[in-house]
mmCIF file of C-alpha atoms in Angstrom:
data_model
loop_
_atom_site.group_PDB
_atom_site.id
_atom_site.type_symbol
_atom_site.label_atom_id
_atom_site.label_comp_id
_atom_site.label_asym_id
_atom_site.label_seq_id
_atom_site.Cartn_x
_atom_site.Cartn_y
_atom_site.Cartn_z
ATOM 1 C CA MET A 19 78.443 -120.671 172.634
ATOM 2 C CA LEU A 20 76.564 -121.458 169.437
ATOM 3 C CA PRO A 21 72.970 -122.673 169.912
ATOM 4 C CA GLY A 22 72.404 -126.243 168.757
ATOM 5 C CA TYR A 23 70.092 -125.170 165.962
ATOM 6 C CA THR A 24 72.963 -123.262 164.328
ATOM 7 C CA LEU A 25 74.957 -126.370 163.485
ATOM 8 C CA ALA A 26 71.796 -128.154 162.336
ATOM 9 C CA ALA A 27 71.052 -125.248 159.984
ATOM 10 C CA LEU A 28 74.581 -125.344 158.597
ATOM 11 C CA ALA A 29 74.248 -129.078 157.988
ATOM 12 C CA ILE A 30 70.913 -128.669 156.165
ATOM 13 C CA LEU A 31 72.305 -125.882 153.998
ATOM 14 C CA THR A 32 75.371 -127.963 153.109
ATOM 15 C CA VAL A 33 73.338 -131.077 152.293
ATOM 16 C CA SER A 34 70.922 -129.003 150.199
ATOM 17 C CA GLU A 35 73.813 -127.596 148.164
ATOM 18 C CA VAL A 36 75.179 -131.104 147.575
ATOM 19 C CA PHE A 37 71.768 -132.482 146.586
ATOM 20 C CA LEU A 38 71.233 -129.555 144.230
ATOM 21 C CA PHE A 39 74.556 -130.370 142.539
ATOM 22 C CA PHE A 40 73.351 -133.934 142.003
ATOM 23 C CA LYS A 41 69.999 -132.605 140.714
ATOM 24 C CA VAL A 42 67.755 -134.252 143.294
ATOM 25 C CA PRO A 43 64.268 -133.214 142.058
ATOM 26 C CA VAL A 44 62.676 -132.133 145.352
ATOM 27 C CA VAL A 45 65.736 -130.019 146.177
ATOM 28 C CA GLN A 46 65.688 -128.429 142.722
ATOM 29 C CA ASP A 47 62.043 -127.503 143.222
ATOM 30 C CA TYR A 48 62.381 -126.109 146.736
ATOM 31 C CA PHE A 49 66.008 -125.007 146.848
ATOM 32 C CA TYR A 50 65.130 -121.397 147.652
ATOM 33 C CA ILE A 51 63.401 -122.536 150.846
ATOM 34 C CA LEU A 52 66.086 -125.108 151.681
ATOM 35 C CA ALA A 53 68.795 -122.453 151.354
ATOM 36 C CA TRP A 54 67.213 -119.412 152.981
ATOM 37 C CA TRP A 55 65.689 -120.882 156.124
ATOM 38 C CA PRO A 56 68.967 -122.541 157.193
ATOM 39 C CA TYR A 57 70.757 -119.264 156.377
ATOM 40 C CA ILE A 58 68.349 -117.288 158.593
ATOM 41 C CA ILE A 59 68.714 -119.741 161.477
ATOM 42 C CA LEU A 60 72.495 -119.899 161.049
ATOM 43 C CA VAL A 61 72.860 -116.112 161.155
ATOM 44 C CA ASP A 62 70.532 -115.917 164.162
ATOM 45 C CA GLY A 63 72.799 -118.354 166.013
ATOM 46 C CA LEU A 64 75.884 -116.290 165.171
ATOM 47 C CA ILE A 65 74.159 -113.178 166.504
ATOM 48 C CA TYR A 66 73.229 -114.978 169.713
ATOM 49 C CA ARG A 67 76.817 -116.170 170.169
ATOM 50 C CA GLN A 68 78.146 -112.616 169.911
ATOM 51 C CA ARG A 69 75.401 -110.712 171.694
ATOM 52 C CA GLY A 70 73.662 -113.187 173.996
ATOM 53 C CA TRP A 71 70.449 -112.118 172.275
ATOM 54 C CA SER A 72 68.971 -112.789 168.860
ATOM 55 C CA PRO A 73 65.665 -112.056 167.093
ATOM 56 C CA ILE A 74 64.489 -115.672 167.296
ATOM 57 C CA LYS A 75 65.504 -116.356 170.895
ATOM 58 C CA GLY A 76 64.945 -112.831 172.242
ATOM 59 C CA ARG A 77 61.724 -111.872 170.451
ATOM 60 C CA PRO A 78 60.067 -115.126 169.280
ATOM 61 C CA PHE A 79 56.591 -113.589 168.889
ATOM 62 C CA GLY A 80 58.080 -110.580 167.128
ATOM 63 C CA PHE A 81 59.859 -112.969 164.796
ATOM 64 C CA LEU A 82 56.598 -114.820 164.113
ATOM 65 C CA SER A 83 54.918 -111.508 163.327
ATOM 66 C CA LEU A 84 57.856 -110.654 161.064
ATOM 67 C CA ILE A 85 57.378 -113.883 159.110
ATOM 68 C CA THR A 86 53.673 -113.373 158.404
ATOM 69 C CA TRP A 87 54.091 -109.745 157.395
ATOM 70 C CA SER A 88 57.029 -110.701 155.196
ATOM 71 C CA VAL A 89 54.616 -112.743 153.072
ATOM 72 C CA THR A 90 52.007 -110.002 152.967
ATOM 73 C CA THR A 91 54.450 -107.199 152.209
ATOM 74 C CA TRP A 92 56.245 -109.092 149.447
ATOM 75 C CA LEU A 93 52.841 -109.757 147.871
ATOM 76 C CA ILE A 94 52.418 -105.976 147.578
ATOM 77 C CA PHE A 95 55.455 -105.978 145.300
ATOM 78 C CA GLU A 96 54.057 -108.975 143.430
ATOM 79 C CA LEU A 97 50.883 -106.966 142.891
ATOM 80 C CA PHE A 98 52.904 -104.103 141.434
ATOM 81 C CA ASN A 99 54.704 -106.600 139.218
ATOM 82 C CA VAL A 100 51.426 -107.636 137.598
ATOM 83 C CA ARG A 101 51.628 -104.190 136.005
ATOM 84 C CA LEU A 102 55.431 -103.876 135.736
ATOM 85 C CA GLN A 103 56.182 -107.410 134.462
ATOM 86 C CA ASN A 104 59.803 -107.091 135.671
ATOM 87 C CA TRP A 105 60.146 -110.731 136.705
ATOM 88 C CA HIS A 106 58.412 -114.056 136.197
ATOM 89 C CA TYR A 107 58.684 -117.559 137.617
ATOM 90 C CA VAL A 108 59.463 -120.734 135.688
ATOM 91 C CA GLU A 109 59.291 -124.472 136.342
ATOM 92 C CA LEU A 110 57.167 -124.281 139.489
ATOM 93 C CA VAL A 111 55.406 -127.390 140.761
ATOM 94 C CA SER A 112 52.037 -127.797 139.074
ATOM 95 C CA SER A 113 49.966 -128.726 142.140
ATOM 96 C CA PRO A 114 48.682 -125.661 144.042
ATOM 97 C CA PHE A 115 48.573 -127.794 147.207
ATOM 98 C CA LEU A 116 52.373 -127.905 147.002
ATOM 99 C CA ARG A 117 53.025 -124.628 145.215
ATOM 100 C CA TRP A 118 51.050 -122.279 147.481
ATOM 101 C CA PRO A 119 52.640 -123.487 150.738
ATOM 102 C CA GLY A 120 55.913 -123.031 148.852
ATOM 103 C CA TYR A 121 54.980 -119.410 148.193
ATOM 104 C CA VAL A 122 54.329 -118.902 151.913
ATOM 105 C CA LEU A 123 57.624 -120.467 153.003
ATOM 106 C CA ALA A 124 59.576 -118.594 150.332
ATOM 107 C CA PHE A 125 58.047 -115.135 150.778
ATOM 108 C CA ALA A 126 58.248 -115.509 154.581
ATOM 109 C CA THR A 127 62.052 -115.383 154.323
ATOM 110 C CA VAL A 128 62.308 -111.858 152.882
ATOM 111 C CA PHE A 129 62.099 -109.819 156.102
ATOM 112 C CA PRO A 130 63.966 -112.337 158.311
ATOM 113 C CA SER A 131 66.847 -112.709 155.852
ATOM 114 C CA LEU A 132 67.347 -108.949 155.542
ATOM 115 C CA PHE A 133 66.909 -108.126 159.209
ATOM 116 C CA GLU A 134 68.974 -111.036 160.549
ATOM 117 C CA THR A 135 71.790 -110.020 158.181
ATOM 118 C CA TYR A 136 71.474 -106.402 159.286
ATOM 119 C CA CYS A 137 71.506 -107.492 162.931
ATOM 120 C CA LEU A 138 74.704 -109.504 162.376
ATOM 121 C CA ILE A 139 76.357 -106.546 160.645
ATOM 122 C CA ASN A 140 75.323 -104.325 163.549
ATOM 123 C CA THR A 141 76.641 -106.858 166.059
ATOM 124 C CA LEU A 142 80.013 -106.874 164.278
ATOM 125 C CA GLY A 143 80.153 -103.075 164.553
ATOM 126 C CA VAL A 144 80.353 -102.348 160.821
ATOM 127 C CA SER A 145 80.135 -98.582 160.104
ATOM 128 C CA GLN A 146 79.476 -97.763 163.767
ATOM 129 C CA GLN A 147 82.036 -94.930 163.739
ATOM 130 C CA ILE A 148 80.376 -93.029 160.908
ATOM 131 C CA LYS A 149 78.771 -89.776 162.026
ATOM 132 C CA THR A 150 77.127 -86.974 160.064
ATOM 133 C CA ARG A 151 76.152 -83.394 160.811
ATOM 134 C CA PRO A 152 72.823 -83.266 162.721
ATOM 135 C CA PHE A 153 69.980 -81.218 161.309
ATOM 136 C CA ILE A 154 66.383 -80.382 162.161
ATOM 137 C CA ILE A 155 63.628 -82.163 160.281
ATOM 138 C CA LYS A 156 61.525 -79.249 159.101
ATOM 139 C CA PRO A 157 57.917 -79.772 158.029
ATOM 140 C CA ILE A 158 58.865 -78.942 154.437
ATOM 141 C CA ILE A 159 61.298 -81.881 154.407
ATOM 142 C CA GLU A 160 58.540 -84.232 155.537
ATOM 143 C CA LYS A 161 56.127 -82.850 152.943
ATOM 144 C CA ILE A 162 58.664 -83.212 150.136
ATOM 145 C CA SER A 163 59.455 -86.770 151.210
ATOM 146 C CA LEU A 164 55.773 -87.731 151.447
ATOM 147 C CA SER A 165 54.809 -86.226 148.100
ATOM 148 C CA THR A 166 57.884 -87.620 146.338
ATOM 149 C CA GLY A 167 57.198 -91.061 147.757
ATOM 150 C CA LEU A 168 53.621 -90.967 146.542
ATOM 151 C CA ILE A 169 54.755 -89.909 143.072
ATOM 152 C CA CYS A 170 57.338 -92.724 143.063
ATOM 153 C CA LEU A 171 54.560 -95.261 143.650
ATOM 154 C CA ILE A 172 52.157 -93.796 141.078
ATOM 155 C CA LEU A 173 54.536 -93.290 138.134
ATOM 156 C CA PRO A 174 55.527 -96.997 137.830
ATOM 157 C CA ILE A 175 51.847 -97.859 137.467
ATOM 158 C CA VAL A 176 51.191 -95.120 134.895
ATOM 159 C CA LEU A 177 54.404 -95.595 132.855
ATOM 160 C CA PRO A 178 55.971 -98.881 134.005
ATOM 161 C CA LYS A 179 58.509 -99.081 131.182
ATOM 162 C CA TYR A 180 60.264 -95.883 132.244
ATOM 163 C CA PHE A 181 59.594 -95.487 135.955
ATOM 164 C CA PHE A 182 59.717 -99.039 137.349
ATOM 165 C CA PRO A 183 62.873 -98.347 139.471
ATOM 166 C CA LEU A 184 60.987 -95.773 141.540
ATOM 167 C CA LEU A 185 58.976 -98.546 143.202
ATOM 168 C CA TRP A 186 62.047 -99.526 145.219
ATOM 169 C CA VAL A 187 62.328 -96.130 146.939
ATOM 170 C CA GLY A 188 58.703 -94.986 147.028
ATOM 171 C CA PHE A 189 57.651 -96.637 150.281
ATOM 172 C CA VAL A 190 60.760 -95.360 152.095
ATOM 173 C CA LEU A 191 60.034 -91.752 151.187
ATOM 174 C CA LEU A 192 56.311 -92.081 151.841
ATOM 175 C CA LEU A 193 56.262 -93.991 155.120
ATOM 176 C CA ASP A 194 59.438 -93.054 157.015
ATOM 177 C CA PRO A 195 58.311 -89.489 157.862
ATOM 178 C CA ILE A 196 55.015 -90.961 159.068
ATOM 179 C CA ASN A 197 56.925 -93.374 161.311
ATOM 180 C CA ALA A 198 58.830 -90.426 162.785
ATOM 181 C CA ARG A 199 55.572 -88.572 163.486
ATOM 182 C CA MET A 200 54.161 -91.709 165.150
ATOM 183 C CA LYS A 201 57.248 -91.943 167.432
ATOM 184 C CA GLY A 202 58.377 -95.170 165.797
ATOM 185 C CA PRO A 203 61.845 -96.098 164.500
ATOM 186 C CA SER A 204 62.700 -93.753 161.637
ATOM 187 C CA LEU A 205 65.740 -93.693 159.347
ATOM 188 C CA LEU A 206 65.194 -89.994 158.645
ATOM 189 C CA LYS A 207 65.165 -89.306 162.379
ATOM 190 C CA ASP A 208 68.397 -91.286 162.817
ATOM 191 C CA ILE A 209 70.109 -89.402 160.008
ATOM 192 C CA SER A 210 68.913 -86.047 161.358
ATOM 193 C CA ASN A 211 70.516 -86.990 164.692
ATOM 194 C CA GLY A 212 73.831 -87.540 162.934
ATOM 195 C CA THR A 213 73.646 -91.341 163.267
ATOM 196 C CA PRO A 214 73.224 -92.893 159.801
ATOM 197 C CA GLN A 215 74.699 -96.261 160.857
ATOM 198 C CA LYS A 216 71.409 -98.164 160.704
ATOM 199 C CA ALA A 217 70.655 -97.008 157.169
ATOM 200 C CA ILE A 218 74.181 -97.927 156.060
ATOM 201 C CA GLN A 219 74.024 -101.337 157.725
ATOM 202 C CA LEU A 220 70.625 -102.046 156.186
ATOM 203 C CA MET A 221 71.948 -101.187 152.730
ATOM 204 C CA ILE A 222 74.937 -103.492 153.223
ATOM 205 C CA ALA A 223 72.532 -106.233 154.347
ATOM 206 C CA GLY A 224 70.435 -105.604 151.252
ATOM 207 C CA MET A 225 73.425 -106.049 148.965
ATOM 208 C CA ILE A 226 74.570 -109.223 150.757
ATOM 209 C CA CYS A 227 71.100 -110.744 150.571
ATOM 210 C CA GLY A 228 70.732 -109.591 146.978
ATOM 211 C CA LEU A 229 73.904 -111.417 145.978
ATOM 212 C CA LEU A 230 72.745 -114.550 147.787
ATOM 213 C CA TRP A 231 69.232 -114.319 146.305
ATOM 214 C CA GLU A 232 70.644 -114.191 142.795
ATOM 215 C CA PHE A 233 73.388 -116.768 143.408
ATOM 216 C CA TRP A 234 71.046 -119.382 144.852
ATOM 217 C CA ASN A 235 68.297 -118.602 142.344
ATOM 218 C CA PHE A 236 70.672 -119.095 139.401
ATOM 219 C CA TRP A 237 71.306 -122.761 140.205
ATOM 220 C CA ALA A 238 67.747 -123.743 141.087
ATOM 221 C CA LYS A 239 65.254 -125.317 138.693
ATOM 222 C CA SER A 240 62.205 -123.492 140.059
ATOM 223 C CA LYS A 241 63.353 -119.881 139.801
ATOM 224 C CA TRP A 242 62.610 -116.335 138.699
ATOM 225 C CA ILE A 243 63.811 -114.611 135.534
ATOM 226 C CA TYR A 244 63.998 -110.858 134.947
ATOM 227 C CA THR A 245 62.618 -108.869 132.036
ATOM 228 C CA ILE A 246 63.843 -105.387 132.940
ATOM 229 C CA PRO A 247 63.745 -102.622 130.298
ATOM 230 C CA PHE A 248 66.973 -100.775 129.397
ATOM 231 C CA ALA A 249 69.053 -102.857 131.834
ATOM 232 C CA GLY A 250 71.215 -104.392 129.121
ATOM 233 C CA ASN A 251 72.424 -107.930 128.677
ATOM 234 C CA LEU A 252 75.337 -107.709 131.111
ATOM 235 C CA LYS A 253 74.224 -109.952 133.952
ATOM 236 C CA LEU A 254 75.497 -111.440 137.179
ATOM 237 C CA PHE A 255 73.525 -114.670 137.552
ATOM 238 C CA GLU A 256 69.957 -113.853 136.362
ATOM 239 C CA MET A 257 70.088 -110.195 137.412
ATOM 240 C CA PRO A 258 71.292 -107.378 135.109
ATOM 241 C CA ILE A 259 74.229 -105.682 136.823
ATOM 242 C CA LEU A 260 72.378 -102.376 137.247
ATOM 243 C CA GLY A 261 69.575 -104.220 139.008
ATOM 244 C CA PHE A 262 71.797 -104.883 142.015
ATOM 245 C CA LEU A 263 71.527 -101.185 142.879
ATOM 246 C CA GLY A 264 67.958 -101.886 143.936
ATOM 247 C CA PHE A 265 68.807 -104.272 146.765
ATOM 248 C CA PRO A 266 70.185 -101.689 149.257
ATOM 249 C CA ALA A 267 67.102 -99.532 148.660
ATOM 250 C CA PHE A 268 64.856 -102.575 149.031
ATOM 251 C CA ALA A 269 66.328 -103.303 152.474
ATOM 252 C CA LEU A 270 65.520 -99.758 153.589
ATOM 253 C CA GLU A 271 62.039 -100.125 152.179
ATOM 254 C CA CYS A 272 61.347 -103.383 154.021
ATOM 255 C CA TYR A 273 62.566 -101.892 157.298
ATOM 256 C CA VAL A 274 60.402 -98.803 156.940
ATOM 257 C CA MET A 275 57.318 -100.769 155.856
ATOM 258 C CA TYR A 276 57.493 -103.156 158.803
ATOM 259 C CA ASN A 277 57.981 -100.301 161.260
ATOM 260 C CA PHE A 278 54.946 -98.572 159.768
ATOM 261 C CA ILE A 279 52.876 -101.718 160.337
ATOM 262 C CA CYS A 280 54.161 -101.837 163.924
ATOM 263 C CA CYS A 281 53.236 -98.183 164.447
ATOM 264 C CA LEU A 282 49.693 -99.053 163.390
ATOM 265 C CA GLY A 283 49.625 -101.732 166.098
ATOM 266 C CA LEU A 284 49.260 -104.562 163.566
ATOM 267 C CA ALA A 285 52.673 -106.165 164.098
ATOM 268 C CA ILE A 286 55.139 -106.812 166.920
ATOM 269 C CA PRO A 287 58.599 -105.157 166.897
ATOM 270 C CA TRP A 288 61.521 -107.546 166.489
ATOM 271 C CA GLU A 289 64.484 -105.347 167.447
ATOM 272 C CA GLN A 290 66.182 -105.638 170.828
ATOM 273 C CA LYS A 291 66.052 -101.933 171.675
ATOM 274 C CA THR A 292 62.440 -101.298 170.711
ATOM 275 C CA SER A 293 59.617 -101.448 173.209
ATOM 276 C CA ASN A 294 58.191 -104.961 173.582
ATOM 277 C CA GLN A 295 54.778 -104.047 172.222
ATOM 278 C CA LYS A 296 51.951 -106.141 173.617
ATOM 279 C CA MET A 297 49.421 -107.446 171.151
ATOM 280 C CA GLY A 298 46.326 -109.298 172.245
ATOM 281 C CA LYS A 299 45.945 -112.831 170.924
ATOM 282 C CA HIS A 300 42.558 -112.057 169.401
ATOM 283 C CA ILE A 301 44.009 -109.048 167.531
ATOM 284 C CA PHE A 302 46.932 -111.153 166.323
ATOM 285 C CA PHE A 303 44.685 -113.892 164.968
ATOM 286 C CA ILE A 304 42.262 -111.432 163.348
ATOM 287 C CA VAL A 305 45.165 -109.728 161.577
ATOM 288 C CA LEU A 306 46.649 -113.093 160.576
ATOM 289 C CA THR A 307 43.301 -114.315 159.233
ATOM 290 C CA VAL A 308 42.889 -111.205 157.076
ATOM 291 C CA GLN A 309 46.432 -111.670 155.773
ATOM 292 C CA ILE A 310 45.887 -115.338 154.897
ATOM 293 C CA VAL A 311 42.670 -114.571 153.022
ATOM 294 C CA SER A 312 44.542 -111.957 150.980
ATOM 295 C CA TRP A 313 47.332 -114.484 150.320
ATOM 296 C CA PHE A 314 44.969 -116.885 148.542
ATOM 297 C CA PHE A 315 43.694 -114.153 146.242
ATOM 298 C CA LEU A 316 47.193 -112.903 145.418
ATOM 299 C CA PHE A 317 48.629 -116.406 144.959
ATOM 300 C CA SER A 318 46.021 -117.040 142.273
ATOM 301 C CA LEU A 319 46.977 -113.703 140.688
ATOM 302 C CA ILE A 320 50.648 -114.743 140.618
ATOM 303 C CA ASP A 321 49.749 -118.095 139.071
ATOM 304 C CA LYS A 322 47.798 -116.339 136.332
ATOM 305 C CA ASN A 323 50.109 -113.417 135.558
ATOM 306 C CA THR A 324 53.633 -114.136 136.784
ATOM 307 C CA VAL A 325 54.229 -117.885 136.508
ATOM 308 C CA HIS A 326 55.243 -118.758 132.945
ATOM 309 C CA SER A 327 55.707 -122.515 133.294
ATOM 310 C CA PHE A 328 54.810 -125.427 135.581
ATOM 311 C CA HIS A 329 56.035 -128.997 135.709
#
């Protein structure tokens, strides 16, 4: 049976689409938020109906941790973009008292949207039959992955015009071997065991979310626009066609980054089959306070470097 919040989410998403069509100002300004939060809640309800468990209902504190770290982690990419200048925002509300909470609510959807979509794909059994030949993760493989990941994060800063795509794989290569060493969830470990299903499902989730990100962004008034070198003028919505190749990698990156944070004991796992890590309230609030302080600094940086117009 569908939870009650599922139908409410569907109703809000439908009404938001209708109001956007009729150009209702507040919906135009906050359409990203009005589309993605109902989507997340709707997908969570579908997962619960199929599995009897969902991230929101089964791991509410893990989901809360996921939301806060979604903001913080996306701001890492925003920080890189100050150098890369691959996207910018237009027609944002002029008042920071409205705009900054909007940043929080918008950036908080990144992890939940990807992971809820992945969880639904997993629940439906997509790609579950795919197996690969197992292999041993030798130390040289870990060293190559670590060093390559580090290079992938340095080169976009040194030569952003030519190496900007490497940002979207760098954290996967750098952090996933560390997660494996720390006994956390690891995509490399899964693949070495001959079970690549999670990586495949995450990449599918990344492409689905990428299509929805660009589709909903295209019709909104407050939106982002890309300035990507060498990508050409052939676009689907605002995104150059080649840019869509980055979304599957981005999903892997988000998964690996959040697991790394969990391995450090700074976040709570959200998956059903991971250990229900206990985190003291005082630790949680200290970590949250540090995150929020960093948000204010980075929001001001976005306003100065990445927002091209207000209204």
